[in-house]
Short mmCIF file of C-alpha atoms and ligand atoms in Angstrom, two decimals:
data_model
loop_
_atom_site.label_atom_id
_atom_site.label_comp_id
_atom_site.label_asym_id
_atom_site.label_seq_id
_atom_site.Cartn_x
_atom_site.Cartn_y
_atom_site.Cartn_z
CA MET A 1 16.55 -17.38 13.77
CA THR A 2 14.38 -19.79 11.56
CA PHE A 3 10.71 -20.23 11.39
CA ASP A 4 11.08 -23.77 12.90
CA SER A 5 12.27 -22.31 16.14
CA LEU A 6 9.10 -20.20 16.50
CA GLY A 7 6.98 -23.15 17.70
CA LEU A 8 4.52 -22.81 14.60
CA ASP A 9 2.05 -25.34 13.53
CA SER A 10 3.65 -27.85 11.07
CA ARG A 11 0.85 -27.02 8.60
CA ILE A 12 1.98 -23.29 8.49
CA LEU A 13 5.65 -24.28 8.45
CA SER A 14 4.98 -26.37 5.18
CA ALA A 15 3.08 -23.57 3.63
CA LEU A 16 5.92 -21.22 4.42
CA LYS A 17 8.51 -23.75 2.80
CA LYS A 18 6.22 -23.83 -0.35
CA GLN A 19 6.26 -20.22 -0.53
CA GLY A 20 10.13 -20.30 -0.28
CA TYR A 21 10.48 -18.52 2.93
CA LYS A 22 13.72 -19.47 4.53
CA THR A 23 14.35 -17.25 7.21
CA PRO A 24 12.08 -14.65 8.93
CA THR A 25 12.55 -10.95 7.95
CA PRO A 26 13.50 -8.54 10.70
CA ILE A 27 9.85 -7.50 11.43
CA GLN A 28 8.66 -11.02 11.43
CA ALA A 29 11.66 -12.18 13.80
CA GLN A 30 10.60 -9.38 16.21
CA SER A 31 6.97 -9.55 16.15
CA ILE A 32 6.03 -13.24 15.66
CA PRO A 33 7.19 -14.17 19.28
CA LEU A 34 5.49 -11.06 20.84
CA LEU A 35 2.22 -11.70 19.10
CA LEU A 36 2.16 -15.35 19.71
CA ASN A 37 2.44 -14.16 23.45
CA GLY A 38 -0.88 -12.16 23.02
CA GLN A 39 0.83 -8.93 23.10
CA ASP A 40 -0.56 -5.85 21.35
CA LEU A 41 1.75 -4.15 18.78
CA LEU A 42 2.40 -0.81 17.30
CA GLY A 43 4.63 -1.22 14.19
CA THR A 44 6.27 1.33 12.16
CA ALA A 45 6.68 -0.37 9.00
CA GLN A 46 5.36 -0.46 5.44
CA THR A 47 4.76 -3.22 2.88
CA GLY A 48 7.89 -4.50 1.34
CA THR A 49 9.19 -5.70 4.74
CA GLY A 50 7.36 -8.85 5.08
CA LYS A 51 4.88 -7.20 7.36
CA THR A 52 1.87 -9.17 6.13
CA ALA A 53 3.34 -12.50 7.13
CA ALA A 54 4.63 -10.88 10.37
CA PHE A 55 0.98 -10.49 11.64
CA THR A 56 -0.85 -13.01 9.59
CA ILE A 57 1.20 -16.10 10.66
CA PRO A 58 1.00 -15.49 14.53
CA ILE A 59 -2.83 -14.75 14.18
CA LEU A 60 -3.32 -17.89 12.24
CA GLN A 61 -1.36 -19.95 14.62
CA GLN A 62 -3.32 -18.54 17.65
CA ILE A 63 -6.62 -19.53 15.93
CA LEU A 64 -5.39 -22.87 15.19
CA LYS A 65 -4.41 -23.28 18.84
CA SER A 66 -7.93 -22.44 20.24
CA PRO A 67 -10.36 -24.01 17.80
CA SER A 68 -14.00 -23.13 18.19
CA LYS A 69 -16.75 -25.52 17.46
CA LYS A 70 -18.56 -23.05 15.28
CA ARG A 71 -16.89 -21.15 12.53
CA ARG A 72 -16.87 -17.32 13.31
CA ILE A 73 -14.72 -14.41 12.61
CA ARG A 74 -11.95 -14.51 14.80
CA ALA A 75 -9.50 -12.09 13.06
CA LEU A 76 -10.08 -8.84 11.25
CA VAL A 77 -7.58 -6.89 9.16
CA VAL A 78 -8.75 -3.57 7.96
CA THR A 79 -6.74 -1.92 5.31
CA PRO A 80 -7.20 1.32 3.20
CA THR A 81 -7.28 0.04 -0.50
CA ARG A 82 -8.82 -2.80 -2.20
CA GLU A 83 -5.65 -4.00 -3.78
CA LEU A 84 -4.00 -4.23 -0.43
CA ALA A 85 -6.91 -6.05 1.02
CA ILE A 86 -6.93 -8.64 -1.85
CA GLN A 87 -3.12 -9.10 -1.45
CA ILE A 88 -3.29 -9.63 2.19
CA ALA A 89 -6.14 -12.11 2.01
CA GLU A 90 -4.15 -13.85 -0.88
CA ASN A 91 -1.26 -14.31 1.64
CA ALA A 92 -3.35 -15.43 4.51
CA LYS A 93 -4.84 -18.21 2.23
CA TRP A 94 -1.37 -19.32 1.12
CA TYR A 95 -0.20 -19.53 4.83
CA SER A 96 -3.32 -21.46 5.91
CA ALA A 97 -3.68 -23.54 2.72
CA ASP A 98 -3.11 -26.96 4.54
CA THR A 99 -5.43 -25.99 7.52
CA PRO A 100 -9.21 -25.92 7.78
CA LEU A 101 -9.18 -22.11 8.45
CA ARG A 102 -11.21 -19.86 5.96
CA THR A 103 -10.15 -16.53 4.79
CA ALA A 104 -12.39 -13.88 2.82
CA VAL A 105 -11.94 -10.40 1.51
CA ILE A 106 -14.56 -7.70 1.18
CA PHE A 107 -14.14 -4.37 -0.38
CA GLY A 108 -16.26 -1.74 -2.02
CA GLY A 109 -16.90 -0.96 -5.81
CA VAL A 110 -18.16 -4.26 -6.74
CA GLY A 111 -21.49 -6.11 -6.03
CA GLN A 112 -21.81 -7.19 -2.46
CA ASN A 113 -23.63 -10.70 -3.10
CA PRO A 114 -20.59 -12.80 -3.77
CA GLN A 115 -19.09 -11.38 -0.78
CA ILE A 116 -22.28 -12.13 1.34
CA ASP A 117 -22.47 -15.78 0.18
CA GLN A 118 -18.87 -16.15 1.36
CA LEU A 119 -19.49 -14.68 4.68
CA LYS A 120 -22.70 -17.11 5.06
CA LYS A 121 -20.41 -19.97 4.63
CA GLY A 122 -18.44 -19.02 7.68
CA ILE A 123 -15.10 -17.21 7.82
CA ASP A 124 -12.25 -17.30 10.48
CA PHE A 125 -10.01 -14.63 9.06
CA LEU A 126 -11.60 -11.49 7.38
CA VAL A 127 -9.84 -8.87 5.42
CA ALA A 128 -11.75 -5.71 4.47
CA THR A 129 -11.87 -1.99 3.60
CA PRO A 130 -13.65 0.04 5.98
CA GLY A 131 -16.68 1.24 4.06
CA ARG A 132 -17.85 -2.01 2.80
CA LEU A 133 -17.17 -3.66 6.13
CA LEU A 134 -19.45 -1.24 8.00
CA ASP A 135 -21.95 -1.48 5.22
CA LEU A 136 -22.31 -5.20 5.41
CA HIS A 137 -22.15 -5.15 9.22
CA SER A 138 -25.14 -2.69 9.32
CA GLN A 139 -26.97 -4.99 6.90
CA GLY A 140 -26.43 -7.74 9.40
CA HIS A 141 -24.15 -9.85 7.34
CA ILE A 142 -21.04 -9.69 9.60
CA ASN A 143 -20.90 -10.60 13.10
CA LEU A 144 -17.78 -9.38 14.94
CA ASN A 145 -18.77 -10.38 18.50
CA ASP A 146 -16.24 -13.16 18.65
CA LEU A 147 -13.37 -11.39 17.32
CA ASN A 148 -10.14 -11.95 19.14
CA HIS A 149 -7.48 -10.27 16.99
CA PHE A 150 -7.84 -6.89 15.16
CA VAL A 151 -5.19 -5.46 12.66
CA LEU A 152 -5.32 -1.84 11.47
CA ASP A 153 -3.01 -1.83 8.52
CA GLU A 154 -1.48 1.43 6.78
CA ALA A 155 -2.99 3.58 9.31
CA ASP A 156 -1.54 6.83 7.95
CA GLN A 157 -2.93 6.18 4.56
CA MET A 158 -6.22 5.32 6.23
CA LEU A 159 -6.44 8.94 7.65
CA ASP A 160 -5.15 10.62 4.43
CA MET A 161 -8.06 8.80 2.77
CA GLY A 162 -10.53 10.25 5.29
CA PHE A 163 -11.41 6.98 7.00
CA ILE A 164 -11.19 8.26 10.44
CA HIS A 165 -14.84 8.26 11.06
CA ASP A 166 -15.32 4.74 9.78
CA ILE A 167 -12.49 3.79 12.14
CA ARG A 168 -14.14 5.19 15.17
CA LYS A 169 -17.46 3.58 14.20
CA LEU A 170 -15.54 0.33 13.83
CA LEU A 171 -13.98 0.55 17.27
CA LYS A 172 -17.58 0.60 18.75
CA ILE A 173 -18.66 -2.64 17.19
CA ILE A 174 -15.54 -4.87 18.02
CA PRO A 175 -15.20 -6.41 21.31
CA PRO A 176 -13.00 -4.35 23.85
CA LYS A 177 -11.21 -7.66 24.78
CA ARG A 178 -8.95 -8.43 21.88
CA GLN A 179 -5.48 -8.32 20.62
CA SER A 180 -4.77 -5.30 18.47
CA LEU A 181 -2.10 -4.61 16.01
CA PHE A 182 -1.48 -1.25 14.45
CA PHE A 183 0.61 -0.50 11.70
CA SER A 184 1.64 2.64 9.99
CA ALA A 185 4.61 3.78 7.60
CA THR A 186 4.82 6.98 9.38
CA MET A 187 3.83 8.09 13.01
CA PRO A 188 2.67 11.77 13.00
CA LYS A 189 0.82 13.07 16.12
CA ASP A 190 -2.76 12.09 14.89
CA ILE A 191 -1.55 8.61 14.25
CA ILE A 192 -0.05 8.11 17.61
CA SER A 193 -3.23 9.30 19.25
CA LEU A 194 -5.31 6.98 17.21
CA SER A 195 -3.00 4.10 18.17
CA LYS A 196 -3.64 4.91 21.83
CA GLN A 197 -7.37 4.53 21.28
CA ILE A 198 -6.92 1.19 19.84
CA LEU A 199 -3.95 -0.41 21.83
CA GLN A 200 -3.86 -1.74 25.31
CA VAL A 201 -1.47 0.45 27.58
CA ASN A 202 1.15 -2.14 27.68
CA TYR A 203 1.52 -2.56 23.96
CA LYS A 204 4.98 -3.38 22.39
CA GLN A 205 6.52 -1.11 19.70
CA ILE A 206 8.63 -2.17 16.67
CA ARG A 207 10.13 0.14 14.26
CA ILE A 208 11.54 -1.06 10.95
CA ALA A 209 13.69 1.46 9.29
CA VAL A 210 12.70 0.57 5.87
CA GLU A 211 13.09 3.89 4.21
CA LYS A 212 16.86 3.65 4.37
CA ARG A 213 16.94 0.00 3.53
CA THR A 214 14.93 0.26 0.63
CA ALA A 215 16.62 3.31 -0.81
CA ASP A 216 20.01 1.52 -0.29
CA ARG A 217 18.94 -1.65 -2.26
CA VAL A 218 17.58 0.20 -5.27
CA SER A 219 19.59 1.81 -7.75
CA GLN A 220 18.38 5.48 -8.44
CA ALA A 221 18.92 8.03 -11.23
CA VAL A 222 17.43 11.26 -12.12
CA TYR A 223 17.11 13.21 -15.41
CA TYR A 224 16.22 16.82 -15.93
CA VAL A 225 13.77 16.88 -18.67
CA ALA A 226 11.35 19.67 -19.80
CA LYS A 227 7.75 18.91 -18.89
CA LYS A 228 6.65 18.65 -22.51
CA GLU A 229 9.40 16.26 -23.55
CA LYS A 230 8.56 13.77 -20.75
CA PRO A 231 6.58 11.51 -23.11
CA SER A 232 9.55 11.14 -25.53
CA MET A 233 12.04 10.59 -22.61
CA LEU A 234 9.79 7.83 -21.07
CA LEU A 235 9.50 6.24 -24.58
CA GLU A 236 13.44 6.42 -24.95
CA LEU A 237 13.80 4.91 -21.41
CA LEU A 238 11.40 2.09 -21.95
CA LYS A 239 13.60 0.92 -24.99
CA THR A 240 16.37 0.24 -22.48
CA MET A 241 14.34 -1.53 -19.74
CA GLU A 242 13.76 -5.06 -19.98
CA GLY A 243 10.84 -6.53 -18.14
CA SER A 244 7.90 -4.76 -16.39
CA VAL A 245 7.89 -1.13 -15.62
CA LEU A 246 5.73 0.71 -13.00
CA VAL A 247 5.25 4.35 -13.87
CA PHE A 248 4.08 6.86 -11.36
CA GLY A 249 1.92 9.82 -12.22
CA ARG A 250 0.62 12.46 -9.85
CA THR A 251 -3.10 12.64 -11.26
CA LYS A 252 -5.61 10.34 -12.50
CA HIS A 253 -5.82 12.43 -15.62
CA GLY A 254 -2.07 12.44 -16.06
CA CYS A 255 -1.83 8.64 -15.86
CA ASP A 256 -4.49 8.15 -18.58
CA LYS A 257 -2.56 10.53 -20.92
CA VAL A 258 0.67 8.58 -20.42
CA VAL A 259 -1.14 5.35 -21.31
CA ARG A 260 -2.68 6.93 -24.35
CA ILE A 261 0.81 8.07 -25.49
CA LEU A 262 2.34 4.70 -24.73
CA ASN A 263 -0.53 2.80 -26.61
CA LYS A 264 -0.16 5.05 -29.65
CA LYS A 265 3.45 4.10 -29.91
CA GLY A 266 2.76 0.17 -29.49
CA VAL A 267 3.65 -0.08 -25.96
CA LYS A 268 1.20 -2.31 -23.98
CA ALA A 269 0.23 -0.17 -20.91
CA ALA A 270 -2.76 0.37 -18.76
CA ALA A 271 -3.43 2.65 -15.90
CA ILE A 272 -4.69 2.17 -12.26
CA HIS A 273 -6.31 4.96 -10.25
CA GLY A 274 -9.39 5.78 -8.25
CA ASN A 275 -11.54 6.74 -11.29
CA LYS A 276 -11.26 3.21 -12.85
CA SER A 277 -13.73 0.59 -11.84
CA GLN A 278 -12.53 -2.14 -9.49
CA ASN A 279 -12.63 -4.66 -12.09
CA ALA A 280 -10.61 -2.57 -14.54
CA ARG A 281 -7.96 -2.17 -11.72
CA GLN A 282 -7.69 -5.79 -10.94
CA LYS A 283 -7.63 -6.73 -14.66
CA ALA A 284 -4.75 -4.26 -15.44
CA LEU A 285 -2.92 -5.49 -12.31
CA LYS A 286 -3.45 -9.22 -13.27
CA SER A 287 -2.04 -8.50 -16.85
CA PHE A 288 0.74 -6.63 -15.44
CA LYS A 289 1.86 -9.31 -12.90
CA ALA A 290 1.35 -11.95 -15.69
CA GLY A 291 3.81 -9.80 -17.92
CA GLU A 292 1.34 -9.25 -20.51
CA LEU A 293 1.48 -5.39 -20.09
CA LYS A 294 5.04 -3.79 -20.40
CA VAL A 295 3.84 -0.71 -18.41
CA LEU A 296 1.48 -0.01 -15.61
CA VAL A 297 0.81 3.57 -14.89
CA ALA A 298 -0.50 4.29 -11.54
CA THR A 299 -1.26 7.05 -8.78
CA ASP A 300 0.29 6.69 -5.35
CA ILE A 301 -2.97 5.77 -3.82
CA ALA A 302 -3.87 2.98 -6.21
CA ALA A 303 -0.23 1.68 -6.08
CA ARG A 304 0.85 1.88 -2.45
CA GLY A 305 1.47 -1.37 -0.99
CA ILE A 306 0.84 -3.41 -4.06
CA ASP A 307 3.34 -6.28 -4.15
CA ILE A 308 4.59 -7.08 -7.74
CA SER A 309 7.32 -9.78 -7.30
CA GLY A 310 10.14 -9.47 -9.51
CA LEU A 311 9.55 -5.80 -10.63
CA GLU A 312 12.78 -4.32 -11.61
CA HIS A 313 11.88 -0.72 -12.68
CA VAL A 314 10.00 2.10 -11.33
CA VAL A 315 9.84 5.32 -13.20
CA ASN A 316 8.70 8.60 -11.55
CA TYR A 317 7.18 10.22 -14.41
CA GLU A 318 6.24 13.08 -12.10
CA LEU A 319 8.04 13.51 -8.82
CA PRO A 320 5.80 13.48 -5.77
CA ASN A 321 5.40 16.64 -3.74
CA ILE A 322 5.66 14.65 -0.40
CA ALA A 323 9.23 13.32 0.01
CA GLU A 324 8.02 10.15 1.72
CA THR A 325 5.95 9.12 -1.27
CA TYR A 326 9.20 8.71 -3.21
CA VAL A 327 10.39 6.19 -0.72
CA HIS A 328 7.02 4.23 -1.01
CA ARG A 329 7.16 4.36 -4.72
CA ILE A 330 10.84 3.12 -5.10
CA GLY A 331 9.82 0.50 -2.52
CA ARG A 332 7.73 -1.27 -5.24
CA THR A 333 10.93 -2.51 -6.62
CA GLY A 334 13.72 -4.11 -4.68
CA ARG A 335 11.26 -6.24 -2.53
CA ALA A 336 12.18 -8.74 -0.02
CA ASP A 337 16.03 -8.48 -0.60
CA SER A 338 16.08 -8.46 -4.50
CA SER A 339 17.46 -5.49 -6.36
CA GLY A 340 15.60 -2.97 -8.46
CA ALA A 341 16.16 0.29 -10.28
CA SER A 342 14.23 3.79 -10.09
CA VAL A 343 14.49 6.59 -12.65
CA SER A 344 12.95 10.08 -12.11
CA LEU A 345 12.01 12.63 -14.52
CA CYS A 346 12.44 15.97 -13.04
CA ALA A 347 10.96 19.08 -14.63
CA ALA A 348 11.95 22.64 -13.84
CA ASP A 349 9.23 23.10 -11.27
CA GLU A 350 10.02 19.73 -9.57
CA ARG A 351 13.59 20.58 -8.53
CA GLU A 352 12.57 21.66 -5.20
CA TYR A 353 10.76 18.28 -4.67
CA LEU A 354 13.78 16.55 -5.50
CA LYS A 355 15.70 18.54 -3.14
CA GLU A 356 13.22 17.55 -0.37
CA ILE A 357 13.67 13.82 -1.37
CA GLU A 358 17.29 13.94 -1.21
CA LYS A 359 17.06 15.43 2.20
CA LEU A 360 14.92 12.71 3.29
CA ILE A 361 16.96 9.91 2.13
CA LYS A 362 20.05 11.67 3.03
CA ALA A 363 21.74 10.96 -0.22
CA SER A 364 21.86 12.75 -3.66
CA ILE A 365 20.25 10.90 -6.53
CA PRO A 366 22.91 10.59 -9.28
CA LEU A 367 21.98 12.95 -12.15
CA VAL A 368 22.23 11.45 -15.75
CA GLU A 369 23.61 14.30 -17.84
CA ASP A 370 24.13 12.69 -21.05
CA HIS A 371 20.61 12.05 -22.82
CA PRO A 372 18.87 13.37 -25.79
CA PHE A 373 16.49 15.96 -24.01
CA THR A 374 19.11 18.22 -22.16
CA ALA A 375 18.66 21.11 -24.42
CA GLY A 376 14.92 21.28 -23.74
CA ALA A 377 15.57 21.05 -19.90
CA ALA A 378 18.24 23.83 -20.02
CA GLN A 379 15.70 25.95 -21.91
CA GLU A 380 12.74 25.21 -19.62
CA TRP A 381 15.07 26.09 -16.55
CA SER A 382 16.15 29.32 -18.09
CA ASP A 383 12.76 30.72 -17.66
CA PRO A 384 12.16 31.66 -13.91
CA GLU A 385 8.35 31.34 -14.41
CA ASN A 386 9.02 27.47 -15.30
CA ARG A 387 10.98 27.09 -12.09
CA LYS A 388 8.36 28.10 -9.47
CA PRO A 389 7.59 25.04 -7.37
CA LYS A 390 4.40 24.10 -5.71
CA LYS A 391 5.53 24.51 -2.08
CA PRO A 392 7.73 21.61 -1.79
CA GLY A 393 7.48 18.94 0.95
CA GLN A 394 4.12 20.06 2.07
CA ARG A 395 1.04 18.02 1.96
CA PRO A 396 -1.23 18.82 -0.97
CA PRO A 397 -4.09 20.95 -0.28
CA ARG A 398 -7.32 19.10 0.97
CA ARG A 399 -8.93 19.44 -2.43
CA ASN A 400 -6.06 17.44 -4.07
CA ARG A 401 -5.89 14.66 -1.53
CA PRO A 402 -7.07 11.44 -2.26
CA LYS A 403 -10.83 11.22 -2.48
CA VAL A 404 -12.50 9.97 0.60
CA ASN A 405 -14.47 7.51 -1.50
CA GLU A 406 -11.54 5.76 -2.97
CA GLY A 407 -11.99 2.35 -1.69
CA ARG A 408 -15.69 2.59 -0.62
CA ASN A 409 -19.22 3.39 -1.81
CA ILE A 410 -19.54 6.91 -3.01
CA HIS A 411 -23.19 7.11 -2.24
CA ARG A 412 -22.49 6.45 1.65
CA ARG A 413 -20.09 9.32 1.97
CA PRO A 414 -21.42 11.69 4.63
CA LYS A 415 -21.98 15.19 3.18
CA LYS A 416 -19.81 17.96 4.54
CA ARG A 417 -21.65 21.20 5.47
CA ARG A 418 -20.22 24.16 3.70
P1 AMP B 1 5.04 -7.52 2.41
O1 AMP B 1 5.72 -6.58 2.91
O2 AMP B 1 4.25 -8.43 3.43
O3 AMP B 1 4.04 -6.99 1.28
O4 AMP B 1 5.98 -8.74 1.69
C1 AMP B 1 6.80 -8.34 0.56
C2 AMP B 1 7.11 -9.54 -0.02
O5 AMP B 1 8.16 -10.48 0.74
C3 AMP B 1 6.09 -10.50 -0.49
O6 AMP B 1 6.29 -10.98 -1.78
C4 AMP B 1 6.19 -11.69 0.42
O7 AMP B 1 5.68 -12.98 -0.14
C5 AMP B 1 7.74 -11.86 0.67
N1 AMP B 1 8.19 -12.34 1.97
C6 AMP B 1 7.50 -12.17 3.15
N2 AMP B 1 8.26 -12.79 4.12
C7 AMP B 1 9.26 -13.40 3.52
C8 AMP B 1 10.31 -14.21 4.09
N3 AMP B 1 10.40 -14.59 5.36
N4 AMP B 1 11.20 -14.84 3.05
C9 AMP B 1 11.06 -14.46 1.67
N5 AMP B 1 10.04 -13.61 1.35
C10 AMP B 1 9.15 -13.12 2.10
#
């Protein structure tokens, strides 16, 4: 299949050519014809599969085909994080660059006035995080009455971040007659039940088994390292890695600590996580993408879905305690059919996490046994106290879950009764 055979507007086709897209990815080939037909869609897919274009292109095409005299919001994409919102809007702008359509992005953590000014000028395609969207709507700056296309992106992450109430509120303010698209990387029961509230009964379903594909494309290795020797191991590894390296930590505090260690040793590094201001996060991401920073250290929430083209290395400085997260992490490299490499540093108390990951990807990750820190790892392992894992494969307890306010205004969070 080619893009030409999909009957798309010539202005969109020329934009795709400019982006270097030659053939549709599997999710695009499956979803574009369905969506052009006006169908609702339930997609099990995550970023890295070409998902953004899969929903953006057919929506733009439909808006172009039924132009309205007055500019009004015709499509709304709601996504959990600011980074993802910015990225989706950027893509929509690329694909519609040769058309008169206007895209805007709104998210919390920054001043609202520039966003309001943009909305006032008139927008066709809006990308938003839930908190700021509802906020600006309640202030009367957003009119969703003419909405024809609604996309809920990364639904599982949305629920993990506590956005369920916002989504329910949102469903009350968008027109019931609309095309709805629902994407989630995983489909647990609560996500399926939410999708049923959003989609029409005759929706179509597409499942892209990205987990296995990503894991196949990315070369993987694991090093057993004592916890206290991880900084030295990371510095050793960085010497051998050309280009940019995305390092994952489990906690915000842990990420900052890694950055401090790296900076001390002269490695240009910055962290992105929920405690950083939006501007600091964007600045770090921009410098990293521009190659000015060697290392970006991130928490899972801050990094999920961000697209860094040409990223070759991912380091799991700490292994995630949810196996699926590992797949999301290594999916930051090896994007859109390029190759990548992932290295994991595994301390004694993380070996159970490793087992869970290997079970999920149905493969064992090659162990590198020849490195300078094997003695420390063996010593750490010899003490049974050090080996106690923190319940592998289980979701972290509520208090360790991503904060509800990540991606939204903290002052608007409803207080929970004790
Ligand atoms: P996404 O899953 O939407 O984050 O896309 C992952 C990456 O693949 C982005 O850098 C896209 O620009 C790129 N991409 C999407 N569709 C195609 C395509 N058909 N051909 C080449 N690259 C693509």
